[in-house]
Coordinates of C-alpha atoms and ligand atoms in Angstrom, one line a residue:
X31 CA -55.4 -3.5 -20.5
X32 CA -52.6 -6.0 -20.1
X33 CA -50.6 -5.9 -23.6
X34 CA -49.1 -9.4 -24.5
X35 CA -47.0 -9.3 -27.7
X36 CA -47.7 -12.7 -29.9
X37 CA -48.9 -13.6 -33.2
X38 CA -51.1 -16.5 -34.8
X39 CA -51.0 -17.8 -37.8
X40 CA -54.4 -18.2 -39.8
X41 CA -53.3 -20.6 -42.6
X42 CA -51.0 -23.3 -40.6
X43 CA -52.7 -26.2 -40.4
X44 CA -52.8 -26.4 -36.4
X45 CA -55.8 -25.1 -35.1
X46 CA -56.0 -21.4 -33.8
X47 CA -56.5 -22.1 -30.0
X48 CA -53.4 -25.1 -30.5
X49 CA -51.3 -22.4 -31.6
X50 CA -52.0 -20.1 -29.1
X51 CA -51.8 -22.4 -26.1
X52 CA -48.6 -23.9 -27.7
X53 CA -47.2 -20.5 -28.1
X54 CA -48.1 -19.4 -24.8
X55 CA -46.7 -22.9 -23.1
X56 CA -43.6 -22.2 -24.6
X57 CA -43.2 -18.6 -23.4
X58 CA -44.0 -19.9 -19.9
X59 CA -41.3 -22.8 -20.0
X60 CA -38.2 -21.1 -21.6
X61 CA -39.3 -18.0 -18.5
X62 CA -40.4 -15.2 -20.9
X63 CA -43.2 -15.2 -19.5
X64 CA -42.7 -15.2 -15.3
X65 CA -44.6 -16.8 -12.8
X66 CA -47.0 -14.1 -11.7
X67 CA -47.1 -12.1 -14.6
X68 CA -50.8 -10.9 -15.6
X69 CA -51.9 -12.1 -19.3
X70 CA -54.7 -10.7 -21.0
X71 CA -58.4 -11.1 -20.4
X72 CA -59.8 -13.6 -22.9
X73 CA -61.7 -10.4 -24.4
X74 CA -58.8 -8.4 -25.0
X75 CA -56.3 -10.8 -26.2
X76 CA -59.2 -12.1 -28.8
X77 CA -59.5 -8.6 -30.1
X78 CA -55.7 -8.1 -30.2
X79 CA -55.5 -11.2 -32.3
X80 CA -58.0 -10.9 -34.5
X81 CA -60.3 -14.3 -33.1
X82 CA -62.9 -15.2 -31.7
X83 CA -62.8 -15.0 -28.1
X84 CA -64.1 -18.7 -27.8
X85 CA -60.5 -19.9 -29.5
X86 CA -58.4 -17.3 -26.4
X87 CA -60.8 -19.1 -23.8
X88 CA -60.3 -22.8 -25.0
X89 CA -56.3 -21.8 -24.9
X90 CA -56.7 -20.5 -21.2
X91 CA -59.2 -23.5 -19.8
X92 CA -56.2 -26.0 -21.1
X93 CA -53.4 -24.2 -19.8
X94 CA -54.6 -23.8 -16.7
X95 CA -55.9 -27.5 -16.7
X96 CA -52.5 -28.0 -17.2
X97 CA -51.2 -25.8 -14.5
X98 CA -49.6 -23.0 -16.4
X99 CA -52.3 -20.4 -15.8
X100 CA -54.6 -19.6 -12.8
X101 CA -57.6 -17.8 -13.1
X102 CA -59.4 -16.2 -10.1
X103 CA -62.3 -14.0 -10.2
X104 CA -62.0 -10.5 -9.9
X105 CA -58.3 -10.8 -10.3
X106 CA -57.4 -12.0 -14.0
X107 CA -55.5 -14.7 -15.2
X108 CA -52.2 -14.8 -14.9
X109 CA -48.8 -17.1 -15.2
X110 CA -49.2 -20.3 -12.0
X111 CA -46.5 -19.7 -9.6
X112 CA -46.1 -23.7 -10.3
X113 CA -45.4 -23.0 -14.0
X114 CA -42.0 -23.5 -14.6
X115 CA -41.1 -25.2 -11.3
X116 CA -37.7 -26.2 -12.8
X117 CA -37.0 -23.2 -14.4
X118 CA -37.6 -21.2 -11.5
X119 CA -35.4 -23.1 -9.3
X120 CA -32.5 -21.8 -11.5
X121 CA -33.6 -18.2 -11.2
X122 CA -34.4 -17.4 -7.6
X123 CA -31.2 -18.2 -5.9
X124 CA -30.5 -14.5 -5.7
X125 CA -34.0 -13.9 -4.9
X126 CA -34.2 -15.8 -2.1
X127 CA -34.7 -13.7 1.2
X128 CA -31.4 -13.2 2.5
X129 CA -30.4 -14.5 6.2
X130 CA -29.9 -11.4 8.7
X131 CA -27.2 -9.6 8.2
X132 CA -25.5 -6.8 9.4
X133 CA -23.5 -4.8 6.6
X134 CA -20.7 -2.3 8.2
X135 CA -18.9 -1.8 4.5
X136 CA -18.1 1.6 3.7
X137 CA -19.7 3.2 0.4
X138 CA -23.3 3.0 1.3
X139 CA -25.4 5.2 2.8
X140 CA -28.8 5.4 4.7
X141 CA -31.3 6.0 1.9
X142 CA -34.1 5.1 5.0
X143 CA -33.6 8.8 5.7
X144 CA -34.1 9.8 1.7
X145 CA -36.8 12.8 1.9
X146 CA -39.6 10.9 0.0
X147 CA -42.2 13.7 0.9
X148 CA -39.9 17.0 -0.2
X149 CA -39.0 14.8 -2.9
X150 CA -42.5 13.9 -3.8
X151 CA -43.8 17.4 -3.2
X152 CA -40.6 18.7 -5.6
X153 CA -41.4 15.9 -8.5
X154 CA -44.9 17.1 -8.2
X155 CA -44.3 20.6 -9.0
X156 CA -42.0 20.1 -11.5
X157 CA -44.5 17.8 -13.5
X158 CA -46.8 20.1 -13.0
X159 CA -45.4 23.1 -14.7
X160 CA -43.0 21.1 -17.1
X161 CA -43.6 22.1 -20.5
X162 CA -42.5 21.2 -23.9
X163 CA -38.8 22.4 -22.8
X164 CA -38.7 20.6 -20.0
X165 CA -40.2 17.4 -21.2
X166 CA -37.9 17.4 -24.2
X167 CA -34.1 16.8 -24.9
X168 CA -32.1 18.5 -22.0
X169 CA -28.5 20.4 -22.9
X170 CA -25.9 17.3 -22.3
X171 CA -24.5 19.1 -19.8
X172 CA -27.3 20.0 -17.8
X173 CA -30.4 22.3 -17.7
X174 CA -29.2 26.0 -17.1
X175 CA -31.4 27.1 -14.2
X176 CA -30.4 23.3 -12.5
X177 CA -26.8 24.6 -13.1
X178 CA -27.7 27.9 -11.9
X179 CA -29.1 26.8 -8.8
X180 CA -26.0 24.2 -7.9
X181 CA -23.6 26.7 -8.8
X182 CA -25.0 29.4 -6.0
X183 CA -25.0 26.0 -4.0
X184 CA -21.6 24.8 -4.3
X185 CA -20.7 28.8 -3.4
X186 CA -22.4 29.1 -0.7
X187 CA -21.3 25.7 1.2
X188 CA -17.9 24.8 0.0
X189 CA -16.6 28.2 -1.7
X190 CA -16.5 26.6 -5.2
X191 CA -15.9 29.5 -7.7
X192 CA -17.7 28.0 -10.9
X193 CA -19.7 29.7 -13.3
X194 CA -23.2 28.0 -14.1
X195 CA -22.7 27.0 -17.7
X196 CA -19.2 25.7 -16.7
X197 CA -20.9 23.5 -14.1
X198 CA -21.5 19.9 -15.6
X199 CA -24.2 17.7 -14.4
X200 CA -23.1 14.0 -14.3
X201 CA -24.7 10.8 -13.8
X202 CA -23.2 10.6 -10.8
X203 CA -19.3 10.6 -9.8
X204 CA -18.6 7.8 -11.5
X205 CA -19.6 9.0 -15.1
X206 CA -17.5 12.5 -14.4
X207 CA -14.3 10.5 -13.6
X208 CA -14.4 8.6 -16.7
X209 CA -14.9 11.4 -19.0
X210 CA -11.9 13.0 -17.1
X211 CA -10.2 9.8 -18.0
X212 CA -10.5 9.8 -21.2
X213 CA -10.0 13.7 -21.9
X214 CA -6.8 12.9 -20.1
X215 CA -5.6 10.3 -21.5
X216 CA -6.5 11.8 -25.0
X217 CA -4.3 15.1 -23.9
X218 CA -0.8 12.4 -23.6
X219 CA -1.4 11.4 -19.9
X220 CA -1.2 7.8 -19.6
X221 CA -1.6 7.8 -15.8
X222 CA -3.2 9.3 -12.7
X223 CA -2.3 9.4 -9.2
X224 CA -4.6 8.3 -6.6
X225 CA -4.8 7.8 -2.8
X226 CA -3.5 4.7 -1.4
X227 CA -5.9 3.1 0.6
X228 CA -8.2 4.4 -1.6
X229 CA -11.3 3.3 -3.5
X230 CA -10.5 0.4 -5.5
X231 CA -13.9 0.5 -7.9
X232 CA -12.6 4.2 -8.9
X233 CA -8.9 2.1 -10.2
X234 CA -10.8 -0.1 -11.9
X235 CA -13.3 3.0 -14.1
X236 CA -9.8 4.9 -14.2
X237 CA -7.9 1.6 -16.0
X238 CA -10.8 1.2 -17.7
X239 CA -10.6 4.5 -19.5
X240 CA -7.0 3.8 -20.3
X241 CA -5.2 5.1 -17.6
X242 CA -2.9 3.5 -15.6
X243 CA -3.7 4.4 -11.4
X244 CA -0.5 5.1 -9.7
X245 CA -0.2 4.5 -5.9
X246 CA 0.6 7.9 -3.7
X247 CA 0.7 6.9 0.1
X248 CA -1.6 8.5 2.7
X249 CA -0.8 9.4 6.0
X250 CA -2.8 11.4 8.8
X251 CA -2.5 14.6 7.0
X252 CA -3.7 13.1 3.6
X253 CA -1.7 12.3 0.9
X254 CA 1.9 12.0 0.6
X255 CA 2.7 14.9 -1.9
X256 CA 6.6 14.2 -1.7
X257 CA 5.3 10.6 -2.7
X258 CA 3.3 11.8 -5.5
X259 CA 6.0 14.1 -7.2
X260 CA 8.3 11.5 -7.6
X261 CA 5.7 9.2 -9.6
X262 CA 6.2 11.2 -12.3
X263 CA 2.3 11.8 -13.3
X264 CA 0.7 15.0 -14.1
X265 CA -2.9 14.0 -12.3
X266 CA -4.3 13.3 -9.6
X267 CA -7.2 11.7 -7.2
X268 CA -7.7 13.0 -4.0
X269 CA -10.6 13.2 -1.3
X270 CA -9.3 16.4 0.4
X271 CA -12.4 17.0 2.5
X272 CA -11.6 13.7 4.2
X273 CA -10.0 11.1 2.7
X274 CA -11.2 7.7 1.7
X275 CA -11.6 5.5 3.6
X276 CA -9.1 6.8 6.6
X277 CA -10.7 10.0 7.1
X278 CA -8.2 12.1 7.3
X279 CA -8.9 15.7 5.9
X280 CA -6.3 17.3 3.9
X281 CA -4.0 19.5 6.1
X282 CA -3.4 22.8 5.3
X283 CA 0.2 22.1 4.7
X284 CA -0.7 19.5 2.2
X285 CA -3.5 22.1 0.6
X286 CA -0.5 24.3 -0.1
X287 CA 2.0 21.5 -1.3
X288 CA -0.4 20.2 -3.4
X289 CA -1.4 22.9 -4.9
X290 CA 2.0 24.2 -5.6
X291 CA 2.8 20.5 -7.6
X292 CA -0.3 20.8 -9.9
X293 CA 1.5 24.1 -11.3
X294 CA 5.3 23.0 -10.9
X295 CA 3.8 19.9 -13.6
X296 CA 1.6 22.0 -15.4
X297 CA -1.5 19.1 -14.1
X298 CA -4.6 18.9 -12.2
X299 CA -6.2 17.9 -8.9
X300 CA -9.5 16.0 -9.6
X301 CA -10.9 16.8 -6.1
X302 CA -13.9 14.2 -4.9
X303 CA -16.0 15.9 -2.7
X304 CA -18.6 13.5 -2.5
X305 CA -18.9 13.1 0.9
X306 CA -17.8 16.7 2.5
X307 CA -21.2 17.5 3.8
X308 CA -20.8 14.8 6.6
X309 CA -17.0 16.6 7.8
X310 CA -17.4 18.2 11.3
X311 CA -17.7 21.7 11.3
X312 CA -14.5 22.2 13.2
X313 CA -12.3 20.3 11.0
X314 CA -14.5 21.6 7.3
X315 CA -12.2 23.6 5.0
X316 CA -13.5 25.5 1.5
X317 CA -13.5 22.8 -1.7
X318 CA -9.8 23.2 -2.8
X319 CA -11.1 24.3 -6.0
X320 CA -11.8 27.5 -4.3
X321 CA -8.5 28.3 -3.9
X322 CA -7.2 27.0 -7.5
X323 CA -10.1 27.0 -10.0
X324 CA -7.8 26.6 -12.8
X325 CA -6.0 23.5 -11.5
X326 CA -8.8 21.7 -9.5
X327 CA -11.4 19.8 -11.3
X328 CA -14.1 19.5 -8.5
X329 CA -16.8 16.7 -8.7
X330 CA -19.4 16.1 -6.5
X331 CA -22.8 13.8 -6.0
X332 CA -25.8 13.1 -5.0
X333 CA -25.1 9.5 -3.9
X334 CA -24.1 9.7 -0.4
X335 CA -26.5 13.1 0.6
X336 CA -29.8 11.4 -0.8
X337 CA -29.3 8.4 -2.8
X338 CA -27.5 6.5 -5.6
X339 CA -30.5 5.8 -7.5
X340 CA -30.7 8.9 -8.7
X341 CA -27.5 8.6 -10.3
X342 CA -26.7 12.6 -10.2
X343 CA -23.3 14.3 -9.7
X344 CA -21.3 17.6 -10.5
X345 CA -18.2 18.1 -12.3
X346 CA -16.7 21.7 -12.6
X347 CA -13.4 21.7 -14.7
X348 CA -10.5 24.3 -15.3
X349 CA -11.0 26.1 -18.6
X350 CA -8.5 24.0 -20.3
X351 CA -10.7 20.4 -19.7
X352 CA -14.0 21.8 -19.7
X353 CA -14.6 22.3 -23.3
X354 CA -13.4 18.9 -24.3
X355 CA -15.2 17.2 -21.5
X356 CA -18.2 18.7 -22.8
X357 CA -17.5 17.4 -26.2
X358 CA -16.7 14.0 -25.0
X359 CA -20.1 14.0 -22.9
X360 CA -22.3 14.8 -25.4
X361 CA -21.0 11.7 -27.5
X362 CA -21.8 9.5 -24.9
X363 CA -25.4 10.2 -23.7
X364 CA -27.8 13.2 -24.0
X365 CA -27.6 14.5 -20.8
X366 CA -29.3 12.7 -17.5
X367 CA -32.8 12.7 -16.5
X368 CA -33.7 16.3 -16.6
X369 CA -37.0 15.8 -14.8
X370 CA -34.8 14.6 -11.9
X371 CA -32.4 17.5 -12.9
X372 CA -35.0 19.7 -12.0
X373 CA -36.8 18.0 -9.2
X374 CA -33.1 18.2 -7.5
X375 CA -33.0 21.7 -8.0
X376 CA -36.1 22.6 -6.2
X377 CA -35.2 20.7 -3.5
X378 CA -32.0 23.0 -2.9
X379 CA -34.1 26.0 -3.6
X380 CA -36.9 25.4 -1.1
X381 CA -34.2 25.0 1.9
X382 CA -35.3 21.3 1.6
X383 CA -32.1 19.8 0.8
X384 CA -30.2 22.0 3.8
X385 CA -32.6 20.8 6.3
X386 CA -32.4 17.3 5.4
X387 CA -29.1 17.4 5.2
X388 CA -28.3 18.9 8.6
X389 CA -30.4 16.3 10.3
X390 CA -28.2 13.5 8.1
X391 CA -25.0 14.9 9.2
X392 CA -25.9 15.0 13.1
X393 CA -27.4 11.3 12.6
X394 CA -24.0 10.3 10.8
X395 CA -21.8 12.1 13.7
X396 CA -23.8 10.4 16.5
X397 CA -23.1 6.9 15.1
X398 CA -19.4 7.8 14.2
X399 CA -19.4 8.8 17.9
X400 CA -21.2 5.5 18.8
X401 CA -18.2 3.4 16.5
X402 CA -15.4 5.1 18.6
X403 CA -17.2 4.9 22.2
X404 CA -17.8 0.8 21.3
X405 CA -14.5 0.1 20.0
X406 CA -12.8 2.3 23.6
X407 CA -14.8 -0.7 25.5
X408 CA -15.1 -3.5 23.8
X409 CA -11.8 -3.9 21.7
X410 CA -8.8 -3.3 23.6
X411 CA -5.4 -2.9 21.4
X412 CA -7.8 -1.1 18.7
X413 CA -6.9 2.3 17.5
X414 CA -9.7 4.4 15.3
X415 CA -7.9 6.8 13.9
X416 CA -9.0 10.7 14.2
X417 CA -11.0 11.2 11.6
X418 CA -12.8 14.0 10.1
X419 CA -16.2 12.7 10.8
X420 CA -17.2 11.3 7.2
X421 CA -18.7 7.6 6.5
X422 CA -16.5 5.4 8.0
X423 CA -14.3 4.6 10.6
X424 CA -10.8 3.7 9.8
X425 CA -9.7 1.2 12.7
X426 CA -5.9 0.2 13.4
X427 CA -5.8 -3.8 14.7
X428 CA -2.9 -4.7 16.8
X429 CA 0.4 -6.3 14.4
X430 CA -0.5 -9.7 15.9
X431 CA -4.3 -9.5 14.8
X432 CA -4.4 -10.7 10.5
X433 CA -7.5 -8.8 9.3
X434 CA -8.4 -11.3 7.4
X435 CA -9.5 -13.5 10.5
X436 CA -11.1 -11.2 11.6
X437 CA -13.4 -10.4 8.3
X438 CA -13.9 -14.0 8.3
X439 CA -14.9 -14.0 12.3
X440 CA -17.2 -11.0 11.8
X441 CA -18.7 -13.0 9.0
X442 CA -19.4 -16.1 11.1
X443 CA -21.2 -13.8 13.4
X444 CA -23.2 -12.1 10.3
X445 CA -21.8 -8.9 10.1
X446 CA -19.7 -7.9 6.9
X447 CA -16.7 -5.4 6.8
X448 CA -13.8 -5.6 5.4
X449 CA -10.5 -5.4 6.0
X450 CA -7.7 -2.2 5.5
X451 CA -5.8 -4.3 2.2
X452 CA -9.3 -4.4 0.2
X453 CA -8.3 -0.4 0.0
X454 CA -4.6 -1.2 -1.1
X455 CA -3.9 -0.5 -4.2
X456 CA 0.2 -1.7 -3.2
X457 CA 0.9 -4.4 -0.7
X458 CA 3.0 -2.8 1.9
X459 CA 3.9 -3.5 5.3
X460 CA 0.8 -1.4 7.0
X461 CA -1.1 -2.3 10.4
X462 CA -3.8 -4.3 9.2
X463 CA -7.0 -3.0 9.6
X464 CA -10.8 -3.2 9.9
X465 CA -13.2 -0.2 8.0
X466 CA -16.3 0.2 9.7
X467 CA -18.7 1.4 7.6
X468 CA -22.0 3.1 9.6
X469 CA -23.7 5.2 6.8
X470 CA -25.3 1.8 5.1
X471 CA -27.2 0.5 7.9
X472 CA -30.1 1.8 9.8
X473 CA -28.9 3.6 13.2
X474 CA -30.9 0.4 15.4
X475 CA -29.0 -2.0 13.4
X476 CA -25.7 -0.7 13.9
X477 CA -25.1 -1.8 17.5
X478 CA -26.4 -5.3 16.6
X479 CA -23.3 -5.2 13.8
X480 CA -20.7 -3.3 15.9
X481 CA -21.1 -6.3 19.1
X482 CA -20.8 -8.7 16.2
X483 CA -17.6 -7.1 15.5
X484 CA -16.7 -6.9 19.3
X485 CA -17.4 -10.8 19.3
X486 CA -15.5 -11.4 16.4
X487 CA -12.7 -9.6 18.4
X488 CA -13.3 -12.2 21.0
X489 CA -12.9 -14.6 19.1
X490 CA -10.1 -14.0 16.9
X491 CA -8.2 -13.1 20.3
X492 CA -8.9 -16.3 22.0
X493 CA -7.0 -18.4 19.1
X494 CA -4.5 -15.9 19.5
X495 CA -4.1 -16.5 22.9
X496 CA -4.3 -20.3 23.0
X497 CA -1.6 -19.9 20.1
X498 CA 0.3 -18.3 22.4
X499 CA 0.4 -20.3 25.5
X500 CA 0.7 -23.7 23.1
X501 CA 3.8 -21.9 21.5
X502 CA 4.7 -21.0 25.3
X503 CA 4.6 -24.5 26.2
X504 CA 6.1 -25.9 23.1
X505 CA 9.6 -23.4 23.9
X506 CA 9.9 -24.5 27.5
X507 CA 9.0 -28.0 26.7
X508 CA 12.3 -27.6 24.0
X509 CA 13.9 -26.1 26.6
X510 CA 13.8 -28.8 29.3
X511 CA 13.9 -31.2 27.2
X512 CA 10.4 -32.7 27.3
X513 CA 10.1 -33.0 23.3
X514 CA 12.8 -34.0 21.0
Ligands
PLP93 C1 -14.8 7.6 -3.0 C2 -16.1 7.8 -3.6 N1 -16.3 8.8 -4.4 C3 -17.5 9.1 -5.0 C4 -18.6 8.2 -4.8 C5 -19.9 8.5 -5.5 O1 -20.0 7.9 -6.7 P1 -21.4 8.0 -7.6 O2 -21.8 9.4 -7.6 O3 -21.0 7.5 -8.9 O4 -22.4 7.2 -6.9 C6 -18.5 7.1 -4.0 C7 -19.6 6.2 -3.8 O5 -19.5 5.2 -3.1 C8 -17.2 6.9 -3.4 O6 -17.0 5.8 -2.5

């Protein structure tokens, strides 16, 4: 049953059951061969190789006299977990379990609450009626009733006005932005606009397709679209639904102004929707795409409402991108799973996906709640600011607090977050500021991170403090003359 792929050589002068415990004593010493890992039965590997079996079992008695091998009835031989005791010293560092910690950084999400049974149930079909079309080589851009299905979806919930075989399916967000990128950069733009704080892994895909990311400041009504016109680009990345990572949804003034630059520049709005499902109902507005289909290139994933392994997003593109994103897409890959394609599509039409996501969007809005009520009691001087619901909370510290003491207090206490500047793409003079991140860790666990944060609070305010008084001290010393 167990497949291992070697070879023997019947003329060299070393006898057979040498060369195959040699050859397997090297595997397990240079790691090919891992500690654990099931080899053969003496039966199988004999008739693999063309021996006798007695030459496979002379091989295994030695190599496990040797401590290479273990054999235990009823269970197999396999690779000792001895074997390569210097070898594996240099591998496990990263698999050593990890100390507690509590992770508040934004960009994750709680994939404890993924719908393993719907999901299972919806796999299960699919395989069950998948036939040769299915099982085969999927369009690049997606399987037409998928497309169908998440086009009547995208209607329905944000307004977006695509037709299906204009609807692309990604692998995830990620891959859409960078085939943006690149048809972008290959129609004469050589830069892109994009939020500031923003998301700095999306700079570095953009500069990685060639483009240069411009900063365009945000404030509480989203980004600066004065700002933006006087960079001079034709493009740009925005979160209207509720901007990353200060949460701020895209005011209806901004909507307009925005809007109203794309077609003064003859340029396009990429519009990352990726996490509009977890906006409050009061403060949800239509995908901006609805409005202006032939300036908004909406993109949307899977990532944050079920889970990033899937890798799955959405693009939909203005006429004049979509063909040549298309092109550009289907030199790249073939298309993405489409067994997941379809599995993903059966989960919207079954009312699955809706129910699962309404209970992920109350969960989300009780712990967003839970962020703002901990940080009203138990960090004085600390501003959230109103935010639109979303992932993460976007947390003003007072001038006097430097955010990096307190990322490096909160680590000390075994929570990690980070600080407002890791979103800065320009240094600037802006509060500093702490981004709470509550979608990555299990609801139970994010009280044990948030008082970690309230102690790091503590603490960083006590040095503050004793700064203080010394520098009290110190100036009325001076000024009675105590200290020269
Ligand atoms: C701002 C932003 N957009 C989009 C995404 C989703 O990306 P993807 O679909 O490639 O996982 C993320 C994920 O963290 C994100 O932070």
């Amino acid at each position: 049953m167990w497949h291992l792929n070697l070879s023997i050589d019947g003329d060299a002068r070393e006898t057979l059951s040498a060369q195959l415990r040699n050859a397997l004593r090297g595997r397990i010493t240079d790691g090919t061969l891992r500690p654990g890992t099931r080899v053969p039965s003496t039966r199988q590997l004999a008739t693999d190789l063309g021996v006798s079996r007695t030459v496979v079992v002379e091989a295994y008695e030695q190599l496990c006299a040797e401590g290479y091998l273990t054999s235990q009835r009823g269970s197999g031989t396999s690779v000792a977990d001895s074997a390569r005791a210097g070898v594996a010293s240099a591998l496990t560092a990263d698999e050593a379990p990890a100390p507690e910690v509590w992770d508040l950084r934004a960009g994750g999400t709680d994939v404890s609450t993924f719908p393993r049974q719907d999901w299972i149930r919806c796999v299960g079909a699919v395989l069950r009626s998948a036939g040769p079309r299915e099982l085969g080589y999927a369009p690049p851009s997606g399987l037409p009733p998928v497309r169908r299905t998440l086009a009547g979806y995208l209607g329905r919930v944000r307004g977006v006005r695509v037709r299906p075989e204009h609807l692309m399916i990604t692998s995830g967000f990620a891959q859409g932005l960078a085939l943006l990128c690149r048809v972008l950069r290959d129609q004469g733009h050589e830069a892109i606009g994009v939020e500031d704080p923003g998301h700095p892994g999306e700079w570095a895909f953009i500069a990685d397709a060639g483009l240069r990311p411009v900063s365009v400041p945000v404030d509480r009504e989203g980004i600066r679209v004065d700002e933006l016109a006087a960079t001079g680009v034709r493009a740009v990345l925005t979160t209207p639904a509720s901007q990353f990572p200060t949460g701020a949804p895209l005011s209806r003034r901004r909507r307009e102004q925005l809007l109203d630059w794309a077609r003064a520049v003859d340029g396009y709005v990429v519009e990352d929707d990726f996490d509009a499902a977890f906006v409050a109902p009061a403060q949800r507005m239509p995908a901006l795409q609805s409005v202006a289909p032939d300036r908004v290139v909406y993109a949307g994933s899977a990532s944050k409402v079920l889970a990033p392994a899937l890798r799955l997003g959405w693009l939909a593109a203005p006429t004049g991108l979509a063909a040549s994103i298309e092109r550009v897409r289907a030199g790249w890959d073939i298309g993405c799973s489409g067994l997941d394609q379809l599995a993903f599509a059966r989960l919207v039409d079954t009312g699955a996906f809706d129910r699962h996501l309404r209970r992920l969007r109350a969960e989300f809005q009780r712990r967003g709640q839970a962020v703002r009520q901990h940080v009203a009691r138990h960090l004085p001087g600390v501003a959230p600011l109103d935010a639109s619901g979303g992932l993460q909370t976007y947390l003003v510290l007072p001038r006097w607090c430097a955010e990096e003491s307190m990322v490096a207090a909160a680590r000390r206490r075994s929570v990690l977050v980070r600080g407002g500047r890791f979103y800065a793409l320009r240094a600037d003079d802006r509060p500093p500021a702490l981004v709470i991140g509550y979608a990555g860790v299990r609801g139970a666990e994010l009280g044990r991170g948030l008082a970690g944060v309230a102690a790091a609070y503590r603490d960083v305010t006590a040095r503050h403090a004793t700064g203080v008084n010394a520098r009290r001290v110190a100036d009325s010393d001076r000024r009675t003359g105590l200290t020269a």
